[in-house]
């Protein structure tokens, strides 16, 4: 007779959430990101008006002092306080980042929505324009734009804005194309709505969450771009503190072993970037839970 | 009065869904269009509602030949034909409250004054009451949403109503209520009806005559 031992029960499959039994780090990530951004906002909005200190004040005897109680971030090669310079630099970088990201999103949304809503030759023409722009490295294009103007804040904003609307245009076009074929758009057409009304009342509200997310994710990217231009000496004038300028002027003293003038502006660039990316990632997971958020910097 | 003659339509020029469809509706007549799934009934309904441009053939509304579809069609012609779609979930803008959903065609055609009041009146005739009207589509059932979609189709007082499998996913009592609402509107206004579906019993009782797909189209 065949051996009829009972088959041992297979261990019941347990479905765990990602990350196993440990607590999710998501809440922590959101809280930390929000805290960092609140600190940044306070530093940028409150410190410069409240503190009556001159960020340009040169104090040659105390040049290149390491971090201490008097100068928490140390001083640079002409004795200016680095903490103050970093806060002012962050302010400039944030203005460039926010304005450029907003402008790029507006351009991108307009182009993408027009291409998808009008279709046909307009769509083909606009999308080939997008392809043409993206075939040139965007830093190179940015340099070209900056070089046409006198150095200053606005040329940098314009240069970053006109090179960064392409991805938003593509996202918005794809989103509008998918919305356009839904029956509720047919119902609106049948109800007598014109093209403009369909776009403003039904299509744009549908793409705004995506466009908003793209704009938020673009802020750190545009900040980095401003720093890159300033680092190359093409951005803001050198006397104006921006994070890129600070890193650029500190480059010389790095080889002499003075690490603080490079490290702190770098941290001011990296930490808010990660905070924005963390929050935007959480937002994207909420919008589209199936796709894992990846960092887009 | 609607006349369709040799309509060929589809989404790919090489393989049209509808070939040579011909059908005519007398003024005020209710015609049921019967056919199996995927045969092209809905595409033909979209052509009649001026939402899909056919590749060939002739469509005339009240003796006037139609030569433009969707946005290019004159607004008075588009709004003369009301459409109710099969799936209310997809046919309702998820952001609009039901009262705004029903009033939307009034606002789109520039009749803003009293739009909300007219929408509320009409909602009552299709069986939607006050509190439901303030909800958004995801907060109501399919049947309730389809009632709102019917009210939206009726709000501009169309001369022809196209019902594209309006009751395919609803239970018997909601089906009866919707059909009764359509019939009371037709009795009051003398509008025509093109009801598309594959429920032979329902269309047989609802419409003046039914047309089989094989007799309407050639392919």
Short mmCIF file of N, CA and C in Angstrom, two decimals, chain A residues 25 27 30 39-41 51 68 76 82 84 94 124 144 155 159 184 196 208 224 226 233 238 244 259 264 290:
data_model
loop_
_atom_site.label_atom_id
_atom_site.label_comp_id
_atom_site.label_asym_id
_atom_site.label_seq_id
_atom_site.Cartn_x
_atom_site.Cartn_y
_atom_site.Cartn_z
N UNK A 25 8.84 54.08 6.37
CA UNK A 25 9.63 55.31 6.56
C UNK A 25 8.96 56.49 5.88
N UNK A 27 6.12 58.20 6.47
CA UNK A 27 5.66 59.29 7.32
C UNK A 27 6.85 60.12 7.78
N UNK A 30 8.08 62.31 4.99
CA UNK A 30 7.24 63.49 4.75
C UNK A 30 7.48 64.52 5.85
N UNK A 39 11.90 75.34 7.69
CA UNK A 39 13.14 76.05 8.10
C UNK A 39 13.65 76.93 6.96
N UNK A 40 13.65 76.37 5.75
CA UNK A 40 14.15 77.14 4.60
C UNK A 40 13.30 78.39 4.41
N UNK A 41 11.96 78.21 4.48
CA UNK A 41 11.07 79.35 4.27
C UNK A 41 11.31 80.41 5.33
N UNK A 51 17.34 90.53 10.60
CA UNK A 51 18.71 90.70 11.06
C UNK A 51 19.36 91.86 10.32
N UNK A 68 32.98 78.56 14.00
CA UNK A 68 33.15 78.85 15.43
C UNK A 68 31.84 79.41 15.96
N UNK A 76 34.55 83.52 4.57
CA UNK A 76 35.14 83.24 3.26
C UNK A 76 36.46 83.99 3.08
N UNK A 82 29.81 83.32 6.38
CA UNK A 82 29.28 82.39 5.39
C UNK A 82 27.82 82.02 5.65
N UNK A 84 25.47 83.94 6.78
CA UNK A 84 24.65 85.01 6.21
C UNK A 84 24.66 84.95 4.68
N UNK A 94 16.36 80.42 -4.64
CA UNK A 94 14.95 80.04 -4.56
C UNK A 94 14.08 80.91 -5.47
N UNK A 124 1.49 68.42 -34.66
CA UNK A 124 2.75 67.94 -35.24
C UNK A 124 3.82 69.02 -35.18
N UNK A 144 23.60 79.86 -24.04
CA UNK A 144 23.39 80.69 -25.21
C UNK A 144 22.44 81.84 -24.88
N UNK A 155 17.96 87.45 -16.71
CA UNK A 155 18.43 86.58 -17.79
C UNK A 155 18.54 85.12 -17.35
N UNK A 159 16.56 82.14 -19.04
CA UNK A 159 17.32 81.05 -19.64
C UNK A 159 16.85 79.71 -19.08
N UNK A 184 -17.27 62.06 -21.60
CA UNK A 184 -17.82 63.31 -21.06
C UNK A 184 -17.42 64.52 -21.89
N UNK A 196 -12.94 76.34 -26.65
CA UNK A 196 -12.33 77.02 -25.50
C UNK A 196 -12.98 76.54 -24.20
N UNK A 208 -4.32 69.78 -14.30
CA UNK A 208 -3.61 70.65 -13.35
C UNK A 208 -2.85 69.90 -12.26
N UNK A 224 19.30 74.01 -9.19
CA UNK A 224 20.59 73.43 -9.58
C UNK A 224 21.09 74.09 -10.85
N UNK A 226 20.48 77.12 -11.95
CA UNK A 226 20.99 78.46 -11.64
C UNK A 226 22.40 78.35 -11.08
N UNK A 233 30.29 80.90 -14.11
CA UNK A 233 30.58 82.31 -14.25
C UNK A 233 29.66 83.01 -15.23
N UNK A 238 29.28 88.31 -9.77
CA UNK A 238 29.98 87.62 -8.69
C UNK A 238 29.76 88.24 -7.32
N UNK A 244 25.47 79.06 -6.31
CA UNK A 244 26.46 78.73 -7.33
C UNK A 244 27.69 79.62 -7.24
N UNK A 259 37.72 73.67 3.87
CA UNK A 259 36.58 72.91 3.34
C UNK A 259 35.25 73.62 3.53
N UNK A 264 29.27 74.19 3.00
CA UNK A 264 27.99 74.71 3.47
C UNK A 264 27.07 75.19 2.34
N UNK A 290 0.16 53.22 -7.92
CA UNK A 290 0.76 52.02 -8.51
C UNK A 290 2.20 52.27 -8.94
#
